[in-house]
Structure formats: structure tokens, C-alpha cells
Amino acid sequence: EPEVTQTPSHQVTQMGQEVILRCVPISNHLYFYWYRQILGQKVEFLVSFYNNEISEKSEIFDDQFSVERPDGSNFTLKIRSTKLEDSAMYFCASSSSVYNEQFFGPGTRLTVL
Amino acid sequence: AQSVAQPEDQVNVAEGNPLTVKCTYSVSGNPYLFWYVQYPNRGLQFLLKYITGDNLVKGSYGFEAEFNKSQTSFHLKKPSALVSDSALYFCAVRDANRDDKIIFGKGTRLHILP
């Protein structure tokens, strides 16, 4: 069964450093998403991406965040200058259409020291 | 703005008993409703969805949910709980008329007692 994959599973970084979180969505999906989950809290929407552009973003997704689909398979989330409060589990998701469920990857745990 | 409420932080059920995990939602347009389950140190797994049609939807692992428009609810149910059902359950909603993001509830931890 096809699945969304994410790398790395755990990323530790120093405050102020740039990080890139990588995702490989399900191959025939067209809609891509990033969510985050701060420990013990609910899952929060960050950004959606379709047709090589951002279709929607939340207020969390400020200028420090960017997304990119550099080739036909990867979907990345970049945080330019990490802050302590960026520490969270980051989930990538994809779906075949806006009417269908989103399939989530296993997540990347980001720890900012 | 859309929102989801899961009023119970934790639900405890004895193995073999029926279980219900509650969810209510608020959207301005038509709701697309979802249930996801999260096992420890794992991602979110899709269980079931309501888009249109029958109010009772069946999903994975014997779970089902009933869409109730008048009560704006989408409670998750299972007739006979298993210990392996113990996990964190998230209800989620998308406003079909507005955007494509999913808004999640805060989650309900389901604990099945052997």
C-alpha cells in the first residue's frame, strides 16, 4: 500500500539554524500539506500546496517558513531561523483531491536547542 | 471559522464493551468530517470520513461514525472494544465551501481496559 514517507525521523538543531524537513507524498497525489503537533497539543495546519504554489497558509506559517516541491517526488518544509517554540512533530500529508482524505506521514520530530 | 470540539480528554472502556468518542463541529458551509487515530510515536492513520450520502459511515478496524446535522456531531463508535484500540483519536473537519485545510480537535485518548 502506498504511503507518505518523511525524513529525518528526528532532527536536532541549534536555535537560529536552518532546517529542511523532507517528505515524499504518495505518487499520484496532487495536494500536499504540512501540519505540526507540539507535544501534548493538537495537530495544527501550517500550509497547503497545489499546482506548485501555496494554496493556503495559517498564521503560524510566517516568513521563516517556506515550502518547495523541487522535483516530481519530494515536498520540503524549510525553517530559515529556528526558534525554541518551533520544537514539535511535523507531519506531511497528501491527498488525491480536496474531496478525499489526507494521508499522513510518520512525522519528523524537530528539537530546537 | 471552522472548529472541532472533542469534549473528553480520555475515555475508558472495558474490553468487549461498546465505545463512543464524541465530536462536535462548527463550519459555515458543508462539512467534510474525518476521524484519525494516532498510536504512540506514529503518524495519523485515517479511519473514516463523511463527505455526503448515508449518515452512518463505516471505516477501518470495525469503527463507524454517525453524522448528525442537527446536532452538528460526528461521534465515533465501535460495538465491541479491543485492547489494541487504545490510542489517541482525532476528529477533524474541512469546510467544503471554503478551503482545503483540515482542522483537528484536540484529541481523545481511548483506553481499553482488559
PDB file of C-alpha atoms in Angstrom:
ATOM      1  CA  GLU A   1       0.000   0.000   0.000  1.00  0.00           C
ATOM      2  CA  PRO A   2       1.458   3.395  -0.924  1.00  0.00           C
ATOM      3  CA  GLU A   3       2.388   5.658   1.938  1.00  0.00           C
ATOM      4  CA  VAL A   4       3.797   9.074   2.712  1.00  0.00           C
ATOM      5  CA  THR A   5       7.383   8.988   3.916  1.00  0.00           C
ATOM      6  CA  GLN A   6       9.317  11.632   5.841  1.00  0.00           C
ATOM      7  CA  THR A   7      12.982  12.170   6.619  1.00  0.00           C
ATOM      8  CA  PRO A   8      14.624  12.516   9.004  1.00  0.00           C
ATOM      9  CA  SER A   9      12.592  10.923  11.761  1.00  0.00           C
ATOM     10  CA  HIS A  10      14.293  13.164  14.314  1.00  0.00           C
ATOM     11  CA  GLN A  11      16.185  16.415  13.779  1.00  0.00           C
ATOM     12  CA  VAL A  12      18.057  18.253  16.496  1.00  0.00           C
ATOM     13  CA  THR A  13      19.242  21.771  15.731  1.00  0.00           C
ATOM     14  CA  GLN A  14      20.527  24.880  17.432  1.00  0.00           C
ATOM     15  CA  MET A  15      18.343  27.956  17.690  1.00  0.00           C
ATOM     16  CA  GLY A  16      18.836  30.213  14.687  1.00  0.00           C
ATOM     17  CA  GLN A  17      19.863  27.409  12.349  1.00  0.00           C
ATOM     18  CA  GLU A  18      18.040  26.493   9.174  1.00  0.00           C
ATOM     19  CA  VAL A  19      16.363  23.118   8.842  1.00  0.00           C
ATOM     20  CA  ILE A  20      14.790  21.346   5.910  1.00  0.00           C
ATOM     21  CA  LEU A  21      12.237  18.643   6.513  1.00  0.00           C
ATOM     22  CA  ARG A  22      11.619  16.302   3.645  1.00  0.00           C
ATOM     23  CA  CYS A  23       8.563  14.401   2.529  1.00  0.00           C
ATOM     24  CA  VAL A  24       7.748  12.059  -0.310  1.00  0.00           C
ATOM     25  CA  PRO A  25       3.975  12.148  -0.872  1.00  0.00           C
ATOM     26  CA  ILE A  26       2.011   9.331  -2.434  1.00  0.00           C
ATOM     27  CA  SER A  27       2.967   9.336  -6.087  1.00  0.00           C
ATOM     28  CA  ASN A  28      -0.354  10.142  -7.787  1.00  0.00           C
ATOM     29  CA  HIS A  29      -1.447  12.722  -5.235  1.00  0.00           C
ATOM     30  CA  LEU A  30      -1.738  16.360  -6.209  1.00  0.00           C
ATOM     31  CA  TYR A  31      -2.368  18.153  -2.922  1.00  0.00           C
ATOM     32  CA  PHE A  32       0.288  18.440  -0.272  1.00  0.00           C
ATOM     33  CA  TYR A  33       0.189  19.701   3.293  1.00  0.00           C
ATOM     34  CA  TRP A  34       2.314  20.341   6.345  1.00  0.00           C
ATOM     35  CA  TYR A  35       0.955  20.172   9.877  1.00  0.00           C
ATOM     36  CA  ARG A  36       2.661  20.342  13.230  1.00  0.00           C
ATOM     37  CA  GLN A  37       1.909  18.944  16.656  1.00  0.00           C
ATOM     38  CA  ILE A  38       3.554  20.474  19.686  1.00  0.00           C
ATOM     39  CA  LEU A  39       3.982  17.832  22.375  1.00  0.00           C
ATOM     40  CA  GLY A  40       0.689  17.115  24.085  1.00  0.00           C
ATOM     41  CA  GLN A  41      -1.264  19.526  21.924  1.00  0.00           C
ATOM     42  CA  LYS A  42      -3.486  19.207  18.910  1.00  0.00           C
ATOM     43  CA  VAL A  43      -2.447  18.931  15.295  1.00  0.00           C
ATOM     44  CA  GLU A  44      -2.243  22.359  13.636  1.00  0.00           C
ATOM     45  CA  PHE A  45      -2.422  23.190   9.944  1.00  0.00           C
ATOM     46  CA  LEU A  46       0.574  25.033   8.503  1.00  0.00           C
ATOM     47  CA  VAL A  47       0.263  25.141   4.734  1.00  0.00           C
ATOM     48  CA  SER A  48      -1.315  23.523   1.697  1.00  0.00           C
ATOM     49  CA  PHE A  49       0.314  23.302  -1.720  1.00  0.00           C
ATOM     50  CA  TYR A  50      -1.183  22.577  -5.118  1.00  0.00           C
ATOM     51  CA  ASN A  51      -0.019  23.085  -8.661  1.00  0.00           C
ATOM     52  CA  ASN A  52       3.381  24.304  -7.495  1.00  0.00           C
ATOM     53  CA  GLU A  53       2.097  27.064  -5.317  1.00  0.00           C
ATOM     54  CA  ILE A  54       0.789  27.658  -1.836  1.00  0.00           C
ATOM     55  CA  SER A  55      -2.992  27.469  -1.821  1.00  0.00           C
ATOM     56  CA  GLU A  56      -3.487  28.305   1.830  1.00  0.00           C
ATOM     57  CA  LYS A  57      -1.384  29.009   4.900  1.00  0.00           C
ATOM     58  CA  SER A  58      -2.055  29.560   8.562  1.00  0.00           C
ATOM     59  CA  GLU A  59      -0.870  32.432  10.712  1.00  0.00           C
ATOM     60  CA  ILE A  60       1.809  30.096  12.084  1.00  0.00           C
ATOM     61  CA  PHE A  61       3.374  29.918   8.623  1.00  0.00           C
ATOM     62  CA  ASP A  62       5.250  33.213   8.729  1.00  0.00           C
ATOM     63  CA  ASP A  63       8.202  34.445   6.681  1.00  0.00           C
ATOM     64  CA  GLN A  64      10.529  31.997   8.422  1.00  0.00           C
ATOM     65  CA  PHE A  65       8.752  29.098   6.734  1.00  0.00           C
ATOM     66  CA  SER A  66       8.792  28.079   3.101  1.00  0.00           C
ATOM     67  CA  VAL A  67       7.758  25.046   1.097  1.00  0.00           C
ATOM     68  CA  GLU A  68       9.037  23.689  -2.147  1.00  0.00           C
ATOM     69  CA  ARG A  69       8.494  20.812  -4.498  1.00  0.00           C
ATOM     70  CA  PRO A  70      11.988  20.667  -6.016  1.00  0.00           C
ATOM     71  CA  ASP A  71      11.293  17.669  -8.229  1.00  0.00           C
ATOM     72  CA  GLY A  72       8.469  15.326  -9.081  1.00  0.00           C
ATOM     73  CA  SER A  73       8.579  13.420  -5.824  1.00  0.00           C
ATOM     74  CA  ASN A  74       9.832  15.482  -2.888  1.00  0.00           C
ATOM     75  CA  PHE A  75       7.985  18.111  -0.892  1.00  0.00           C
ATOM     76  CA  THR A  76      10.040  20.104   1.607  1.00  0.00           C
ATOM     77  CA  LEU A  77       9.427  22.433   4.518  1.00  0.00           C
ATOM     78  CA  LYS A  78      12.221  24.884   5.328  1.00  0.00           C
ATOM     79  CA  ILE A  79      12.508  26.852   8.527  1.00  0.00           C
ATOM     80  CA  ARG A  80      15.096  29.590   7.972  1.00  0.00           C
ATOM     81  CA  SER A  81      15.987  30.536  11.521  1.00  0.00           C
ATOM     82  CA  THR A  82      14.612  28.112  14.053  1.00  0.00           C
ATOM     83  CA  LYS A  83      13.217  29.206  17.392  1.00  0.00           C
ATOM     84  CA  LEU A  84      12.755  27.207  20.550  1.00  0.00           C
ATOM     85  CA  GLU A  85       8.997  27.247  20.013  1.00  0.00           C
ATOM     86  CA  ASP A  86       9.415  25.519  16.652  1.00  0.00           C
ATOM     87  CA  SER A  87      10.118  22.298  18.526  1.00  0.00           C
ATOM     88  CA  ALA A  88       7.315  19.964  17.515  1.00  0.00           C
ATOM     89  CA  MET A  89       6.393  16.941  15.450  1.00  0.00           C
ATOM     90  CA  TYR A  90       5.948  17.962  11.833  1.00  0.00           C
ATOM     91  CA  PHE A  91       3.639  15.894   9.657  1.00  0.00           C
ATOM     92  CA  CYS A  92       3.452  15.891   5.898  1.00  0.00           C
ATOM     93  CA  ALA A  93       0.203  14.808   4.233  1.00  0.00           C
ATOM     94  CA  SER A  94      -1.063  14.330   0.718  1.00  0.00           C
ATOM     95  CA  SER A  95      -4.366  13.686  -0.977  1.00  0.00           C
ATOM     96  CA  SER A  96      -5.573  12.927  -4.483  1.00  0.00           C
ATOM     97  CA  SER A  97      -8.225  15.621  -4.358  1.00  0.00           C
ATOM     98  CA  VAL A  98      -9.668  18.135  -1.938  1.00  0.00           C
ATOM     99  CA  TYR A  99     -12.673  15.839  -1.524  1.00  0.00           C
ATOM    100  CA  ASN A 100     -10.641  12.916  -0.259  1.00  0.00           C
ATOM    101  CA  GLU A 101      -8.925  12.125   2.979  1.00  0.00           C
ATOM    102  CA  GLN A 102      -5.369  13.227   3.577  1.00  0.00           C
ATOM    103  CA  PHE A 103      -2.753  10.559   4.165  1.00  0.00           C
ATOM    104  CA  PHE A 104      -0.146  11.429   6.755  1.00  0.00           C
ATOM    105  CA  GLY A 105       3.492  10.518   7.029  1.00  0.00           C
ATOM    106  CA  PRO A 106       5.064   9.258  10.264  1.00  0.00           C
ATOM    107  CA  GLY A 107       6.362  12.704  11.154  1.00  0.00           C
ATOM    108  CA  THR A 108       9.687  14.386  11.866  1.00  0.00           C
ATOM    109  CA  ARG A 109      10.373  15.307  15.445  1.00  0.00           C
ATOM    110  CA  LEU A 110      12.186  18.661  15.453  1.00  0.00           C
ATOM    111  CA  THR A 111      14.034  19.621  18.609  1.00  0.00           C
ATOM    112  CA  VAL A 112      15.452  23.152  18.774  1.00  0.00           C
ATOM    113  CA  LEU A 113      18.047  23.704  21.498  1.00  0.00           C
TER     114      LEU A 113
ATOM    115  CA  ALA B   1     -14.089  29.868  11.106  1.00  0.00           C
ATOM    116  CA  GLN B   2     -14.397  26.139  11.424  1.00  0.00           C
ATOM    117  CA  SER B   3     -13.721  24.358  14.684  1.00  0.00           C
ATOM    118  CA  VAL B   4     -13.912  20.928  16.241  1.00  0.00           C
ATOM    119  CA  ALA B   5     -14.662  20.047  19.837  1.00  0.00           C
ATOM    120  CA  GLN B   6     -13.814  16.770  21.497  1.00  0.00           C
ATOM    121  CA  PRO B   7     -15.213  17.218  24.991  1.00  0.00           C
ATOM    122  CA  GLU B   8     -13.469  14.244  26.596  1.00  0.00           C
ATOM    123  CA  ASP B   9      -9.720  14.168  27.163  1.00  0.00           C
ATOM    124  CA  GLN B  10      -9.876  10.453  27.951  1.00  0.00           C
ATOM    125  CA  VAL B  11     -12.415   7.666  27.595  1.00  0.00           C
ATOM    126  CA  ASN B  12     -12.066   4.394  29.479  1.00  0.00           C
ATOM    127  CA  VAL B  13     -13.945   1.325  28.256  1.00  0.00           C
ATOM    128  CA  ALA B  14     -13.762  -2.313  29.266  1.00  0.00           C
ATOM    129  CA  GLU B  15     -12.725  -4.727  26.548  1.00  0.00           C
ATOM    130  CA  GLY B  16     -15.756  -6.126  24.743  1.00  0.00           C
ATOM    131  CA  ASN B  17     -17.983  -3.179  25.623  1.00  0.00           C
ATOM    132  CA  PRO B  18     -19.207  -0.654  23.072  1.00  0.00           C
ATOM    133  CA  LEU B  19     -17.289   2.587  22.831  1.00  0.00           C
ATOM    134  CA  THR B  20     -18.163   6.124  21.805  1.00  0.00           C
ATOM    135  CA  VAL B  21     -15.796   9.013  21.275  1.00  0.00           C
ATOM    136  CA  LYS B  22     -17.624  12.314  20.942  1.00  0.00           C
ATOM    137  CA  CYS B  23     -17.077  15.062  18.412  1.00  0.00           C
ATOM    138  CA  THR B  24     -18.970  18.203  17.520  1.00  0.00           C
ATOM    139  CA  TYR B  25     -18.044  20.642  14.801  1.00  0.00           C
ATOM    140  CA  SER B  26     -18.723  24.123  13.519  1.00  0.00           C
ATOM    141  CA  VAL B  27     -18.406  25.200   9.893  1.00  0.00           C
ATOM    142  CA  SER B  28     -20.128  27.867   7.852  1.00  0.00           C
ATOM    143  CA  GLY B  29     -20.612  25.635   4.825  1.00  0.00           C
ATOM    144  CA  ASN B  30     -20.993  21.912   4.250  1.00  0.00           C
ATOM    145  CA  PRO B  31     -18.744  19.798   6.450  1.00  0.00           C
ATOM    146  CA  TYR B  32     -16.363  17.115   5.379  1.00  0.00           C
ATOM    147  CA  LEU B  33     -15.689  15.116   8.539  1.00  0.00           C
ATOM    148  CA  PHE B  34     -12.875  12.732   9.368  1.00  0.00           C
ATOM    149  CA  TRP B  35     -11.601  10.533  12.155  1.00  0.00           C
ATOM    150  CA  TYR B  36      -7.913   9.770  12.512  1.00  0.00           C
ATOM    151  CA  VAL B  37      -6.104   7.578  15.029  1.00  0.00           C
ATOM    152  CA  GLN B  38      -2.584   8.092  16.358  1.00  0.00           C
ATOM    153  CA  TYR B  39      -0.621   5.323  18.025  1.00  0.00           C
ATOM    154  CA  PRO B  40       2.417   6.210  20.179  1.00  0.00           C
ATOM    155  CA  ASN B  41       5.306   7.658  18.151  1.00  0.00           C
ATOM    156  CA  ARG B  42       3.375   7.163  14.941  1.00  0.00           C
ATOM    157  CA  GLY B  43       1.703   9.398  12.397  1.00  0.00           C
ATOM    158  CA  LEU B  44      -2.005   9.868  11.913  1.00  0.00           C
ATOM    159  CA  GLN B  45      -3.912   6.998  10.352  1.00  0.00           C
ATOM    160  CA  PHE B  46      -7.149   7.640   8.528  1.00  0.00           C
ATOM    161  CA  LEU B  47     -10.151   5.763   9.941  1.00  0.00           C
ATOM    162  CA  LEU B  48     -13.223   7.043   8.146  1.00  0.00           C
ATOM    163  CA  LYS B  49     -14.863  10.056   6.579  1.00  0.00           C
ATOM    164  CA  TYR B  50     -18.219  11.629   5.868  1.00  0.00           C
ATOM    165  CA  ILE B  51     -18.500  13.613   2.661  1.00  0.00           C
ATOM    166  CA  THR B  52     -22.093  13.085   1.583  1.00  0.00           C
ATOM    167  CA  GLY B  53     -24.702  10.336   1.477  1.00  0.00           C
ATOM    168  CA  ASP B  54     -25.556   7.951   4.310  1.00  0.00           C
ATOM    169  CA  ASN B  55     -25.212   9.480   7.728  1.00  0.00           C
ATOM    170  CA  LEU B  56     -23.694   6.271   9.104  1.00  0.00           C
ATOM    171  CA  VAL B  57     -20.235   5.671   7.722  1.00  0.00           C
ATOM    172  CA  LYS B  58     -18.116   2.610   8.301  1.00  0.00           C
ATOM    173  CA  GLY B  59     -14.359   2.635   8.422  1.00  0.00           C
ATOM    174  CA  SER B  60     -11.276   0.679   9.313  1.00  0.00           C
ATOM    175  CA  TYR B  61     -10.923  -1.759  12.222  1.00  0.00           C
ATOM    176  CA  GLY B  62     -14.690  -2.027  12.795  1.00  0.00           C
ATOM    177  CA  PHE B  63     -15.175   1.646  13.600  1.00  0.00           C
ATOM    178  CA  GLU B  64     -18.158   3.640  12.435  1.00  0.00           C
ATOM    179  CA  ALA B  65     -19.416   7.177  12.902  1.00  0.00           C
ATOM    180  CA  GLU B  66     -22.769   8.865  12.573  1.00  0.00           C
ATOM    181  CA  PHE B  67     -23.171  12.286  11.036  1.00  0.00           C
ATOM    182  CA  ASN B  68     -25.920  14.260  12.764  1.00  0.00           C
ATOM    183  CA  LYS B  69     -26.506  17.568  11.041  1.00  0.00           C
ATOM    184  CA  SER B  70     -28.998  18.957  13.551  1.00  0.00           C
ATOM    185  CA  GLN B  71     -26.649  18.299  16.457  1.00  0.00           C
ATOM    186  CA  THR B  72     -23.520  19.087  14.415  1.00  0.00           C
ATOM    187  CA  SER B  73     -21.972  15.894  15.725  1.00  0.00           C
ATOM    188  CA  PHE B  74     -19.870  13.099  14.303  1.00  0.00           C
ATOM    189  CA  HIS B  75     -19.349  10.622  17.131  1.00  0.00           C
ATOM    190  CA  LEU B  76     -17.046   7.645  16.627  1.00  0.00           C
ATOM    191  CA  LYS B  77     -18.360   4.268  17.697  1.00  0.00           C
ATOM    192  CA  LYS B  78     -17.428   0.616  17.848  1.00  0.00           C
ATOM    193  CA  PRO B  79     -19.711  -2.179  19.055  1.00  0.00           C
ATOM    194  CA  SER B  80     -17.033  -4.169  20.870  1.00  0.00           C
ATOM    195  CA  ALA B  81     -13.761  -2.600  22.005  1.00  0.00           C
ATOM    196  CA  LEU B  82     -10.374  -4.295  21.767  1.00  0.00           C
ATOM    197  CA  VAL B  83      -7.325  -3.565  23.904  1.00  0.00           C
ATOM    198  CA  SER B  84      -5.500  -2.776  20.651  1.00  0.00           C
ATOM    199  CA  ASP B  85      -7.944   0.111  20.070  1.00  0.00           C
ATOM    200  CA  SER B  86      -6.172   2.048  22.826  1.00  0.00           C
ATOM    201  CA  ALA B  87      -4.781   5.158  21.126  1.00  0.00           C
ATOM    202  CA  LEU B  88      -5.329   8.875  20.582  1.00  0.00           C
ATOM    203  CA  TYR B  89      -8.301   9.692  18.348  1.00  0.00           C
ATOM    204  CA  PHE B  90      -8.710  12.933  16.438  1.00  0.00           C
ATOM    205  CA  CYS B  91     -11.870  14.259  14.872  1.00  0.00           C
ATOM    206  CA  ALA B  92     -11.332  16.700  12.009  1.00  0.00           C
ATOM    207  CA  VAL B  93     -13.412  18.888   9.740  1.00  0.00           C
ATOM    208  CA  ARG B  94     -12.999  20.666   6.462  1.00  0.00           C
ATOM    209  CA  ASP B  95     -15.334  23.364   5.242  1.00  0.00           C
ATOM    210  CA  ALA B  96     -16.249  22.119   1.771  1.00  0.00           C
ATOM    211  CA  ASN B  97     -17.163  25.578   0.565  1.00  0.00           C
ATOM    212  CA  ARG B  98     -14.084  27.401   1.719  1.00  0.00           C
ATOM    213  CA  ASP B  99     -10.692  25.802   1.746  1.00  0.00           C
ATOM    214  CA  ASP B 100      -8.785  22.580   1.759  1.00  0.00           C
ATOM    215  CA  LYS B 101      -7.163  22.555   5.164  1.00  0.00           C
ATOM    216  CA  ILE B 102      -8.330  20.178   7.868  1.00  0.00           C
ATOM    217  CA  ILE B 103      -8.975  21.495  11.355  1.00  0.00           C
ATOM    218  CA  PHE B 104      -8.360  18.950  14.087  1.00  0.00           C
ATOM    219  CA  GLY B 105      -9.885  18.570  17.512  1.00  0.00           C
ATOM    220  CA  LYS B 106      -7.565  18.319  20.485  1.00  0.00           C
ATOM    221  CA  GLY B 107      -7.848  14.550  20.583  1.00  0.00           C
ATOM    222  CA  THR B 108      -9.376  11.980  22.909  1.00  0.00           C
ATOM    223  CA  ARG B 109      -7.267   9.284  24.464  1.00  0.00           C
ATOM    224  CA  LEU B 110      -9.101   5.981  24.371  1.00  0.00           C
ATOM    225  CA  HIS B 111      -8.053   3.473  26.990  1.00  0.00           C
ATOM    226  CA  ILE B 112      -9.446  -0.036  26.697  1.00  0.00           C
ATOM    227  CA  LEU B 113      -9.227  -1.968  29.931  1.00  0.00           C
ATOM    228  CA  PRO B 114      -8.508  -5.713  29.634  1.00  0.00           C
TER     229      PRO B 114
END
